[in-house]
Coordinates of C-alpha atoms and ligand atoms in Angstrom, one line a residue:
X1 CA 0.0 0.0 0.0
X2 CA 1.5 3.3 -1.1
X3 CA 1.6 5.8 1.8
X4 CA 0.1 9.2 1.3
X5 CA 2.4 12.1 0.3
X6 CA 1.9 13.7 3.7
X7 CA 3.0 10.5 5.6
X8 CA 6.1 10.3 3.4
X9 CA 6.9 13.9 4.4
X10 CA 6.5 13.1 8.0
X11 CA 8.7 10.0 7.7
X12 CA 11.3 12.1 5.8
X13 CA 11.3 14.8 8.4
X14 CA 11.8 12.3 11.2
X15 CA 14.6 10.7 9.4
X16 CA 16.3 14.0 8.9
X17 CA 16.0 14.9 12.5
X18 CA 17.4 11.5 13.6
X19 CA 20.2 11.9 11.1
X20 CA 21.0 15.5 12.1
X21 CA 20.8 14.4 15.8
X22 CA 23.5 11.8 15.2
X23 CA 25.6 14.3 13.4
X24 CA 25.4 16.8 16.2
X25 CA 26.5 14.3 18.9
X26 CA 29.6 13.2 17.2
X27 CA 32.5 13.8 19.5
X28 CA 35.2 16.3 18.9
X29 CA 37.9 16.6 21.5
X30 CA 40.5 19.2 22.0
X31 CA 43.8 18.5 23.6
X32 CA 47.3 19.6 23.5
X33 CA 48.7 16.1 23.6
X34 CA 46.4 14.2 21.2
X35 CA 48.4 11.8 19.0
X36 CA 48.0 12.0 15.3
X37 CA 45.3 9.4 14.2
X38 CA 45.1 8.6 10.5
X39 CA 42.1 6.3 9.8
X40 CA 39.3 7.5 7.7
X41 CA 37.2 8.4 10.6
X42 CA 39.8 9.6 13.2
X43 CA 42.2 12.3 12.8
X44 CA 43.9 15.3 14.5
X45 CA 45.1 18.6 13.3
X46 CA 46.5 21.8 14.6
X47 CA 44.3 24.9 14.7
X48 CA 43.8 28.3 16.3
X49 CA 40.5 26.8 17.8
X50 CA 38.8 23.4 17.9
X51 CA 35.1 23.0 17.4
X52 CA 32.4 21.5 19.5
X53 CA 30.2 20.2 16.5
X54 CA 31.1 18.3 13.5
X55 CA 29.5 16.9 10.4
X56 CA 30.7 15.0 7.4
X57 CA 29.8 15.9 3.8
X58 CA 28.3 12.4 3.4
X59 CA 25.7 13.2 6.1
X60 CA 24.2 15.6 3.5
X61 CA 24.2 13.4 0.5
X62 CA 27.7 13.9 -0.6
X63 CA 29.2 11.4 -3.2
X64 CA 32.9 11.3 -3.6
X65 CA 33.0 9.6 -6.9
X66 CA 34.6 12.5 -8.9
X67 CA 31.6 13.0 -11.1
X68 CA 28.4 13.5 -9.0
X69 CA 27.9 17.1 -8.1
X70 CA 28.2 17.9 -4.4
X71 CA 27.2 21.6 -4.8
X72 CA 23.9 20.9 -2.8
X73 CA 25.7 18.8 -0.2
X74 CA 28.2 21.5 0.6
X75 CA 25.4 24.1 0.7
X76 CA 23.2 22.0 3.1
X77 CA 26.1 21.0 5.3
X78 CA 27.3 24.6 5.7
X79 CA 23.7 25.9 6.3
X80 CA 23.1 23.1 8.9
X81 CA 26.3 23.9 10.7
X82 CA 25.7 27.6 10.9
X83 CA 23.3 27.1 13.9
X84 CA 26.4 26.3 16.1
X85 CA 28.2 29.6 15.3
X86 CA 27.6 30.8 18.9
X87 CA 27.6 27.3 20.5
X88 CA 31.3 26.2 20.3
X89 CA 31.5 26.4 16.6
X90 CA 31.5 23.6 14.0
X91 CA 33.6 21.7 11.5
X92 CA 32.7 20.2 8.2
X93 CA 34.7 17.1 7.3
X94 CA 35.5 16.1 3.8
X95 CA 36.3 12.4 3.9
X96 CA 38.4 10.4 1.5
X97 CA 37.1 10.6 -2.1
X98 CA 36.8 13.0 -5.0
X99 CA 34.2 15.6 -4.4
X100 CA 33.2 17.6 -7.4
X101 CA 31.4 20.8 -6.5
X102 CA 30.5 24.4 -7.8
X103 CA 31.6 27.5 -5.9
X104 CA 30.5 27.5 -2.3
X105 CA 30.5 30.0 0.5
X106 CA 31.7 29.7 4.1
X107 CA 29.0 31.5 6.0
X108 CA 29.7 31.0 9.7
X109 CA 32.3 32.2 12.1
X110 CA 34.1 29.8 14.3
X111 CA 34.1 27.3 11.5
X112 CA 36.5 24.7 10.1
X113 CA 36.5 23.0 6.7
X114 CA 38.7 20.0 7.2
X115 CA 40.0 17.8 4.3
X116 CA 41.1 14.3 5.0
X117 CA 44.5 13.5 3.6
X118 CA 42.9 11.4 0.9
X119 CA 40.1 13.9 0.1
X120 CA 40.2 15.9 -3.1
X121 CA 37.7 18.8 -3.7
X122 CA 37.3 19.2 -7.4
X123 CA 36.1 22.6 -8.7
X124 CA 33.4 22.4 -11.3
X125 CA 34.5 23.8 -14.7
X126 CA 31.0 25.1 -15.5
X127 CA 30.9 28.9 -15.3
X128 CA 27.2 28.7 -14.2
X129 CA 28.4 27.1 -10.9
X130 CA 30.2 30.5 -10.1
X131 CA 27.8 33.3 -9.2
X132 CA 28.7 36.8 -10.3
X133 CA 29.7 39.1 -7.4
X134 CA 30.6 42.7 -7.3
X135 CA 34.2 43.7 -8.1
X136 CA 36.4 44.7 -5.1
X137 CA 36.0 48.4 -4.2
X138 CA 39.8 48.9 -4.0
X139 CA 40.0 47.7 -7.7
X140 CA 37.1 49.4 -9.2
X141 CA 36.6 46.5 -11.7
X142 CA 37.5 42.9 -12.1
X143 CA 41.2 42.1 -12.7
X144 CA 40.6 40.3 -16.0
X145 CA 37.6 42.3 -17.2
X146 CA 35.5 45.3 -16.2
X147 CA 32.3 44.8 -14.4
X148 CA 31.5 42.0 -11.8
X149 CA 33.5 38.8 -11.4
X150 CA 32.9 35.2 -10.8
X151 CA 32.9 34.3 -7.1
X152 CA 35.9 32.4 -5.8
X153 CA 35.6 28.7 -5.7
X154 CA 35.7 28.8 -1.8
X155 CA 34.5 32.3 -0.8
X156 CA 33.9 33.8 2.6
X157 CA 33.1 37.3 3.8
X158 CA 32.6 39.0 7.3
X159 CA 33.8 36.0 9.3
X160 CA 35.7 35.6 12.5
X161 CA 37.8 32.5 13.3
X162 CA 37.7 30.4 10.2
X163 CA 40.0 27.5 9.4
X164 CA 40.5 25.7 6.2
X165 CA 42.9 22.8 6.8
X166 CA 43.6 19.1 6.2
X167 CA 46.3 16.6 6.6
X168 CA 47.5 17.6 3.2
X169 CA 44.2 16.9 1.4
X170 CA 43.7 18.5 -2.0
X171 CA 41.7 21.3 -3.5
X172 CA 41.9 21.1 -7.3
X173 CA 40.7 24.2 -9.1
X174 CA 40.7 22.3 -12.5
X175 CA 41.9 25.5 -14.0
X176 CA 42.8 24.2 -17.5
X177 CA 39.5 25.1 -19.1
X178 CA 39.6 28.6 -17.5
X179 CA 43.1 29.2 -18.8
X180 CA 42.2 28.1 -22.3
X181 CA 39.1 30.3 -22.4
X182 CA 41.0 33.2 -20.9
X183 CA 43.8 32.9 -23.6
X184 CA 41.1 32.7 -26.3
X185 CA 39.4 35.8 -24.9
X186 CA 36.2 33.9 -24.4
X187 CA 35.5 34.9 -20.8
X188 CA 33.3 37.9 -20.0
X189 CA 34.2 38.2 -16.4
X190 CA 37.2 37.9 -14.2
X191 CA 38.1 34.2 -13.4
X192 CA 37.4 32.9 -9.9
X193 CA 40.2 32.8 -7.4
X194 CA 40.6 29.4 -5.7
X195 CA 40.1 30.7 -2.0
X196 CA 39.0 34.3 -1.3
X197 CA 38.2 35.7 2.1
X198 CA 37.0 39.2 2.6
X199 CA 36.5 41.4 5.6
X200 CA 37.5 38.6 8.1
X201 CA 39.6 38.3 11.2
X202 CA 41.5 35.3 12.5
X203 CA 41.8 33.1 9.4
X204 CA 44.0 30.0 9.2
X205 CA 44.6 28.2 5.8
X206 CA 47.0 25.3 6.3
X207 CA 48.2 21.8 5.5
X208 CA 46.7 21.6 2.1
X209 CA 47.7 20.8 -1.5
X210 CA 46.2 23.4 -3.8
X211 CA 46.4 22.7 -7.5
X212 CA 45.4 24.4 -10.8
X213 CA 43.6 27.5 -9.7
X214 CA 41.7 29.3 -12.5
X215 CA 43.8 32.5 -11.5
X216 CA 45.2 33.5 -8.1
X217 CA 45.2 30.7 -5.5
X218 CA 44.8 32.3 -2.0
X219 CA 43.5 35.8 -1.9
X220 CA 42.7 37.3 1.6
X221 CA 41.3 40.9 1.2
X222 CA 40.4 43.5 3.9
X223 CA 41.3 41.0 6.5
X224 CA 43.5 40.7 9.6
X225 CA 45.3 38.0 11.7
X226 CA 46.0 35.6 8.9
X227 CA 47.9 32.3 9.1
X228 CA 48.9 30.6 5.8
X229 CA 50.9 27.7 6.8
X230 CA 52.3 24.5 5.1
X231 CA 50.6 24.8 1.8
X232 CA 51.8 23.0 -1.4
X233 CA 50.7 25.1 -4.3
X234 CA 51.1 23.7 -7.8
X235 CA 50.3 25.0 -11.2
X236 CA 51.9 24.6 -14.7
X237 CA 54.7 27.3 -15.1
X238 CA 53.0 28.6 -18.2
X239 CA 49.5 28.9 -16.7
X240 CA 48.2 32.5 -16.7
X241 CA 48.1 34.6 -13.5
X242 CA 48.3 31.6 -11.2
X243 CA 49.9 33.6 -8.2
X244 CA 50.2 31.6 -5.1
X245 CA 49.3 33.7 -2.1
X246 CA 48.2 37.4 -2.4
X247 CA 47.5 39.2 0.8
X248 CA 45.6 42.4 -0.3
X249 CA 44.8 45.2 2.1
X250 CA 45.5 42.9 5.0
X251 CA 47.1 43.4 8.5
X252 CA 49.1 40.9 10.5
X253 CA 49.8 38.1 8.1
X254 CA 52.1 35.1 8.6
X255 CA 53.0 32.9 5.7
X256 CA 55.3 30.0 6.6
X257 CA 56.5 26.6 5.1
X258 CA 54.8 27.0 1.8
X259 CA 56.1 25.4 -1.4
X260 CA 54.9 27.1 -4.6
X261 CA 55.4 26.2 -8.2
X262 CA 53.4 28.5 -10.5
X263 CA 53.0 30.5 -13.6
X264 CA 53.0 33.8 -11.8
X265 CA 54.3 35.4 -8.5
X266 CA 54.6 32.8 -5.7
X267 CA 53.6 35.6 -3.3
X268 CA 52.3 39.0 -4.3
X269 CA 51.6 41.5 -1.6
X270 CA 49.0 44.0 -2.8
X271 CA 46.6 46.9 -1.7
X272 CA 44.3 48.1 -4.4
X273 CA 44.6 49.6 -7.8
X274 CA 45.2 53.3 -8.8
X275 CA 42.4 55.7 -8.0
X276 CA 40.1 53.0 -6.5
X277 CA 42.8 51.8 -4.2
X278 CA 43.8 55.3 -3.2
X279 CA 40.1 56.1 -2.3
X280 CA 39.7 52.9 -0.5
X281 CA 42.9 53.6 1.5
X282 CA 43.4 50.2 3.2
X283 CA 47.1 49.2 3.4
X284 CA 48.7 45.8 3.8
X285 CA 51.0 45.9 6.8
X286 CA 52.9 43.6 9.2
X287 CA 53.5 40.6 6.9
X288 CA 55.9 37.8 7.8
X289 CA 57.1 35.3 5.1
X290 CA 59.2 32.5 6.2
X291 CA 60.6 29.3 4.8
X292 CA 59.1 29.7 1.4
X293 CA 60.3 27.5 -1.5
X294 CA 59.4 29.0 -4.9
X295 CA 59.8 28.0 -8.6
X296 CA 58.4 30.7 -10.9
X297 CA 60.4 31.0 -14.2
X298 CA 58.4 33.9 -15.4
X299 CA 57.6 35.8 -12.3
X300 CA 58.8 36.8 -8.8
X301 CA 59.3 34.8 -5.7
X302 CA 57.9 37.8 -3.7
X303 CA 56.3 40.6 -5.6
X304 CA 55.2 43.9 -4.0
X305 CA 52.5 45.4 -6.1
X306 CA 51.8 46.1 -8.7
X307 CA 48.5 47.1 -7.1
X308 CA 49.8 49.0 -4.0
X309 CA 47.7 52.1 -4.0
X310 CA 46.5 51.6 -0.4
X311 CA 50.1 51.4 0.7
X312 CA 52.3 48.5 1.8
X313 CA 54.3 48.6 4.9
X314 CA 56.4 46.4 7.0
X315 CA 57.0 43.1 5.1
X316 CA 59.6 40.8 6.6
X317 CA 60.8 37.9 4.4
X318 CA 63.4 35.4 5.5
X319 CA 64.8 32.0 4.9
X320 CA 63.7 31.7 1.3
X321 CA 64.7 29.3 -1.3
X322 CA 64.3 30.3 -5.0
X323 CA 64.8 28.0 -7.9
X324 CA 64.5 28.9 -11.5
X325 CA 62.6 32.2 -10.9
X326 CA 62.6 35.5 -12.8
X327 CA 63.4 37.7 -9.7
X328 CA 63.7 37.2 -5.8
X329 CA 61.9 40.3 -4.8
X330 CA 60.2 42.5 -7.4
X331 CA 58.7 45.9 -6.5
X332 CA 56.2 46.9 -9.3
X333 CA 54.5 50.3 -9.5
X334 CA 53.7 53.2 -11.8
X335 CA 52.7 56.8 -11.8
X336 CA 49.0 56.8 -11.1
X337 CA 49.3 54.2 -8.3
X338 CA 49.9 56.7 -5.5
X339 CA 50.3 54.9 -2.2
X340 CA 53.6 53.7 -0.8
X341 CA 55.9 50.8 -0.3
X342 CA 57.8 51.2 3.0
X343 CA 60.0 49.1 5.3
X344 CA 60.4 46.0 3.2
X345 CA 63.0 43.6 4.7
X346 CA 64.3 40.5 3.0
X347 CA 67.2 38.2 4.3
X348 CA 68.6 34.8 4.0
X349 CA 67.6 33.9 0.4
X350 CA 69.3 31.0 -1.3
X351 CA 68.8 31.2 -5.1
X352 CA 69.7 29.1 -8.0
X353 CA 69.0 30.0 -11.7
X354 CA 67.5 33.5 -11.7
X355 CA 67.0 36.1 -14.4
X356 CA 67.4 38.9 -11.9
X357 CA 68.0 38.8 -8.1
X358 CA 66.6 42.3 -7.4
X359 CA 64.0 44.0 -9.6
X360 CA 62.2 47.3 -9.2
X361 CA 59.9 48.6 -11.9
X362 CA 58.5 52.2 -11.7
X363 CA 56.9 52.0 -15.1
X364 CA 54.7 48.9 -14.8
X365 CA 51.7 50.6 -16.3
X366 CA 48.6 48.3 -16.2
X367 CA 45.8 50.8 -15.2
X368 CA 42.2 49.9 -14.4
X369 CA 41.0 52.6 -16.9
X370 CA 41.9 56.0 -18.1
X371 CA 40.6 57.7 -14.9
X372 CA 43.9 57.4 -13.1
X373 CA 45.9 60.5 -12.0
X374 CA 49.3 60.4 -13.6
X375 CA 50.5 62.8 -10.9
X376 CA 49.6 60.3 -8.1
X377 CA 53.3 59.2 -7.6
X378 CA 54.0 56.2 -5.3
X379 CA 56.5 56.7 -2.5
X380 CA 59.0 53.8 -2.4
X381 CA 61.4 54.0 0.5
X382 CA 63.1 51.8 3.2
X383 CA 64.0 48.6 1.2
X384 CA 66.5 46.3 3.0
X385 CA 68.0 43.2 1.5
X386 CA 70.8 41.2 3.3
X387 CA 72.6 37.9 3.6
X388 CA 71.8 36.3 0.3
X389 CA 73.6 33.9 -2.1
X390 CA 72.6 33.3 -5.6
X391 CA 74.1 31.3 -8.4
X392 CA 73.5 31.0 -12.1
X393 CA 72.1 34.6 -12.4
X394 CA 71.7 36.4 -15.7
X395 CA 71.6 40.0 -14.3
X396 CA 72.2 40.9 -10.6
X397 CA 69.8 43.8 -10.4
X398 CA 67.6 46.0 -12.5
X399 CA 66.4 48.9 -10.4
X400 CA 64.3 51.5 -12.1
X401 CA 62.7 54.2 -10.0
X402 CA 60.5 57.0 -11.5
X403 CA 61.9 60.2 -13.0
X404 CA 61.4 62.9 -10.4
X405 CA 60.2 60.3 -7.9
X406 CA 63.3 58.3 -6.9
X407 CA 63.0 55.2 -4.8
X408 CA 65.0 55.9 -1.7
X409 CA 66.7 54.5 1.3
X410 CA 67.6 51.2 -0.4
X411 CA 70.2 49.1 1.4
X412 CA 71.8 45.9 0.1
X413 CA 74.4 44.1 2.2
X414 CA 76.2 40.8 2.3
X415 CA 74.9 39.5 -1.1
X416 CA 77.0 37.2 -3.3
X417 CA 75.7 36.7 -6.9
X418 CA 77.2 34.2 -9.2
X419 CA 76.8 34.7 -12.9
X420 CA 75.3 32.3 -15.4
X421 CA 77.3 31.1 -18.4
X422 CA 75.8 33.9 -20.4
X423 CA 75.5 36.8 -18.1
X424 CA 74.4 40.4 -19.1
X425 CA 77.5 42.7 -19.5
X426 CA 75.7 45.3 -17.3
X427 CA 75.1 43.3 -14.0
X428 CA 73.5 46.3 -12.1
X429 CA 71.4 48.7 -14.0
X430 CA 70.1 51.5 -11.7
X431 CA 68.1 54.6 -12.5
X432 CA 66.3 57.0 -10.1
X433 CA 67.2 55.0 -7.0
X434 CA 69.0 56.3 -3.9
X435 CA 70.7 54.1 -1.3
X436 CA 73.9 52.2 -0.4
X437 CA 75.5 48.8 -0.5
X438 CA 77.9 46.8 1.6
X439 CA 79.8 43.7 0.8
X440 CA 78.0 43.0 -2.4
X441 CA 79.5 41.0 -5.3
X442 CA 79.5 41.8 -8.1
X443 CA 79.8 45.4 -6.9
X444 CA 76.5 47.3 -7.0
X445 CA 75.8 50.4 -9.2
X446 CA 77.2 53.8 -8.4
X447 CA 73.8 54.9 -7.2
X448 CA 74.2 52.4 -4.4
X449 CA 77.7 53.2 -3.1
X450 CA 79.7 50.8 -1.1
X451 CA 79.7 51.9 2.6
X452 CA 82.0 49.2 3.9
X453 CA 80.9 46.9 6.6
X454 CA 77.4 48.2 7.3
X455 CA 74.7 45.6 7.6
X456 CA 71.2 46.6 6.4
X457 CA 68.5 46.5 9.0
X458 CA 66.1 43.7 9.7
X459 CA 63.6 44.3 12.6
X460 CA 64.2 42.5 15.8
X461 CA 60.9 43.0 17.4
X462 CA 58.3 40.3 17.5
X463 CA 54.9 40.8 15.8
X464 CA 51.7 39.7 17.7
X465 CA 50.9 37.3 14.9
X466 CA 54.0 35.2 16.0
X467 CA 52.4 34.6 19.4
X468 CA 49.4 32.6 18.1
X469 CA 48.9 29.4 20.1
X470 CA 47.7 26.3 18.3
X471 CA 45.6 23.6 19.7
X472 CA 45.5 20.0 18.7
X473 CA 42.0 19.1 17.6
X474 CA 41.3 15.4 17.7
X475 CA 38.3 13.8 16.2
X476 CA 37.0 10.3 16.7
X477 CA 34.4 9.2 14.2
X478 CA 31.7 6.7 15.0
X479 CA 32.6 4.0 12.5
Ligands
NAG501 C1 51.2 20.7 9.0 O1 52.3 20.6 8.2 C2 53.6 21.0 9.0 C3 54.7 21.0 8.1 O2 54.6 19.9 7.2 C4 53.7 19.8 10.1 O3 54.8 20.1 10.9 C5 52.5 19.7 10.9 O4 52.6 18.7 11.9 C6 51.3 19.6 10.1 N1 50.1 19.6 10.9 C7 49.3 18.6 10.9 C8 48.2 18.7 11.9 O5 49.3 17.7 10.1
NAG502 C1 28.1 33.5 -1.9 O1 27.9 34.7 -1.2 C2 27.7 35.8 -2.1 C3 27.4 37.2 -1.4 O2 28.6 37.4 -0.5 C4 26.6 35.6 -3.1 O3 26.4 36.6 -4.1 C5 26.8 34.3 -3.8 O4 25.7 34.0 -4.6 C6 27.0 33.2 -2.8 N1 27.5 31.9 -3.6 C7 26.8 30.9 -3.5 C8 27.3 29.7 -4.3 O5 25.7 30.8 -2.9
NAG503 C1 31.1 43.3 5.8 O1 32.0 44.1 6.5 C2 32.2 45.3 5.7 C3 33.2 46.1 6.5 O2 32.9 46.2 7.8 C4 30.8 46.1 5.6 O3 30.9 47.3 4.9 C5 29.8 45.1 4.9 O4 28.5 45.7 4.9 C6 29.7 43.7 5.6 N1 28.9 42.8 4.7 C7 28.1 42.1 5.2 C8 27.4 41.1 4.2 O5 27.8 41.9 6.4
NAG504 C1 51.6 17.1 0.4 O1 51.3 16.6 -0.9 C2 52.1 17.1 -2.0 C3 51.5 16.7 -3.3 O2 51.3 15.3 -3.3 C4 53.5 16.6 -1.8 O3 54.3 17.1 -2.8 C5 54.0 17.1 -0.5 O4 55.2 16.7 -0.2 C6 53.0 16.7 0.7 N1 53.4 17.4 1.9 C7 53.5 16.8 3.0 C8 53.9 17.6 4.2 O5 53.3 15.6 3.1
NAG505 C1 30.3 36.1 -23.4 O1 29.3 37.0 -23.9 C2 29.0 36.5 -25.3 C3 28.2 37.7 -25.8 O2 27.1 38.0 -25.0 C4 28.3 35.2 -25.2 O3 28.0 34.9 -26.5 C5 29.3 34.2 -24.6 O4 28.6 33.0 -24.6 C6 29.7 34.7 -23.2 N1 30.7 33.7 -22.8 C7 30.6 33.1 -21.6 C8 31.8 32.2 -21.2 O5 29.7 33.3 -20.9
NAG506 C1 71.6 28.2 -15.5 O1 70.7 29.0 -16.1 C2 70.3 28.7 -17.3 C3 69.4 29.9 -17.7 O2 70.0 31.2 -17.7 C4 69.7 27.4 -17.5 O3 69.3 27.2 -18.9 C5 70.6 26.4 -17.1 O4 70.0 25.2 -17.0 C6 71.1 26.8 -15.6 N1 72.2 25.8 -15.2 C7 72.1 25.1 -14.1 C8 73.3 24.2 -13.9 O5 71.2 25.1 -13.4
NAG507 C1 76.4 36.7 5.0 O1 75.3 35.9 4.5 C2 75.6 34.5 4.7 C3 74.4 33.8 4.1 O2 74.2 34.2 2.8 C4 75.6 34.2 6.2 O3 75.9 32.8 6.3 C5 76.8 35.0 6.8 O4 76.7 34.8 8.2 C6 76.5 36.6 6.5 N1 77.6 37.3 7.1 C7 77.5 38.2 8.0 C8 78.7 39.0 8.4 O5 76.3 38.5 8.5
NAG508 C1 68.8 50.2 -17.9 O1 67.6 50.7 -17.4 C2 67.1 51.8 -18.1 C3 65.8 52.3 -17.4 O2 64.9 51.3 -17.1 C4 66.7 51.3 -19.5 O3 66.2 52.4 -20.3 C5 68.0 50.8 -20.1 O4 67.7 50.2 -21.4 C6 68.7 49.7 -19.2 N1 70.0 49.4 -19.9 C7 70.3 48.1 -20.1 C8 71.6 47.9 -20.7 O5 69.6 47.2 -19.8

């Protein structure tokens, strides 16, 4: 006998309540001594906060076969978990499997997205799965195209205490189709970033493998207290605009132990674009970059700019390994940008096979539109590079300031640069720069006169972001 539709509804409702009840009661324990458990249903990870409530994608109909869409499963899971925002927070577990999905939003504070080590989240290649969202106010348009832009694959805004982590699980942006359409000029809007977090505080993104983003991989904007730790970021070295990590108008940022191979800058520190960035006026400041390994044959290990119109101040980079990259540190700007780049410190870089070690470009161009003010000149000052060794280098340094707006207070000390078999005759080309050098080989240009033993500064004070305490979050599943 067929049951009436109403009866079916009741049975379904009861089943959902029972299911959600089970989900809600799964145990999550926090301890500082928990041992690392690695079965499919038990694991532990380090995070700024552990969560009281927990659910798995499979509780919401998720199918990890690589071809079934999980867009609804992510949506429902995240909607369900939102109720715990002010009750100890929650985590969504992505179990082993290949989970295809469209763009999804993180919508609650005190939330963790955890990927099992054998979990792969696959980004849909269908543009319809990426809603259009407004351009960033500090950019005045999308980066690829005017007007709105596709939402990031994983997007979050106005959040506090959000963690995206895993025991090296993978997020695959499946960027190839986007790159292809971008190259053929078939896209009408800016490509989606892989992970973009706006207007948020206390964000941890760690212990993940991120591959093949449609464009930039990790893009925190207008946010503070960011930890980006132990990421492996991989994209073909000829893929367009696949920057690794781009803090943009952010304060207190710590990027550590990342390995990046990409078609664009491994890290690019930014703060808005020309008149839009000047008006928005939100700088990036207090950025720590440590133990980065970078391969970027056509771009920089660390770029500052070119969007820097809100100002960039106090960037500290140390213990960096660069292999086959275009430049170690590249400052990119232009008349029209306004803003400033101040107090940039870099030390202890080991480099092999570089086109340039140091590069500064005051004529980068690349304006959002014709409305920029050519008289808005950027202030570039207080740039300190020390204790570096490079081998197989084509040209030591190409430092070009702006005519009438020299880049000042540049200091380079204890740097040994070994030439490639076919080096440029001119190893140091300097124009419109002011500063000094000390124990640099080959000797720097005459605009950076040798001052004898005179090490360049590197700050010795500790930034608050270095004092963050991690907890070990242990999870025991019920299987
Ligand atoms: C995250 O990665 C780092 C570096 O590989 C490692 O030391 C740390 O134990 C990892 N954390 C977890 C919870 O896997
Ligand atoms: C994510 O949130 C934005 C608003 O911040 C919205 O426009 C977009 O449609 C949401 N994406 C999805 C997949 O719901
Ligand atoms: C997010 O925060 C910004 C800055 O505080 C605010 O202007 C905006 O309205 C907020 N958006 C939402 C969706 O709450
Ligand atoms: C994470 O996975 C990537 C890709 O498989 C691998 O290259 C890397 O060594 C792994 N990292 C850790 C800490 O296991
Ligand atoms: C871009 O716009 C054109 C003209 O409206 C349209 O034919 C094309 O399908 C659009 N492309 C995409 C990828 O949406
Ligand atoms: C040195 O750099 C050149 C490019 O300038 C590269 O082709 C060559 O393989 C590098 N040699 C070594 C030993 O890495
Ligand atoms: C110069 O830099 C090297 C590393 O490149 C370092 O080992 C050495 O201690 C530095 N010398 C001084 C005097 O700081
Ligand atoms: C040196 O830099 C200036 C200014 O960017 C440029 O015009 C010139 O061509 C460069 N010279 C060489 C030899 O690269």
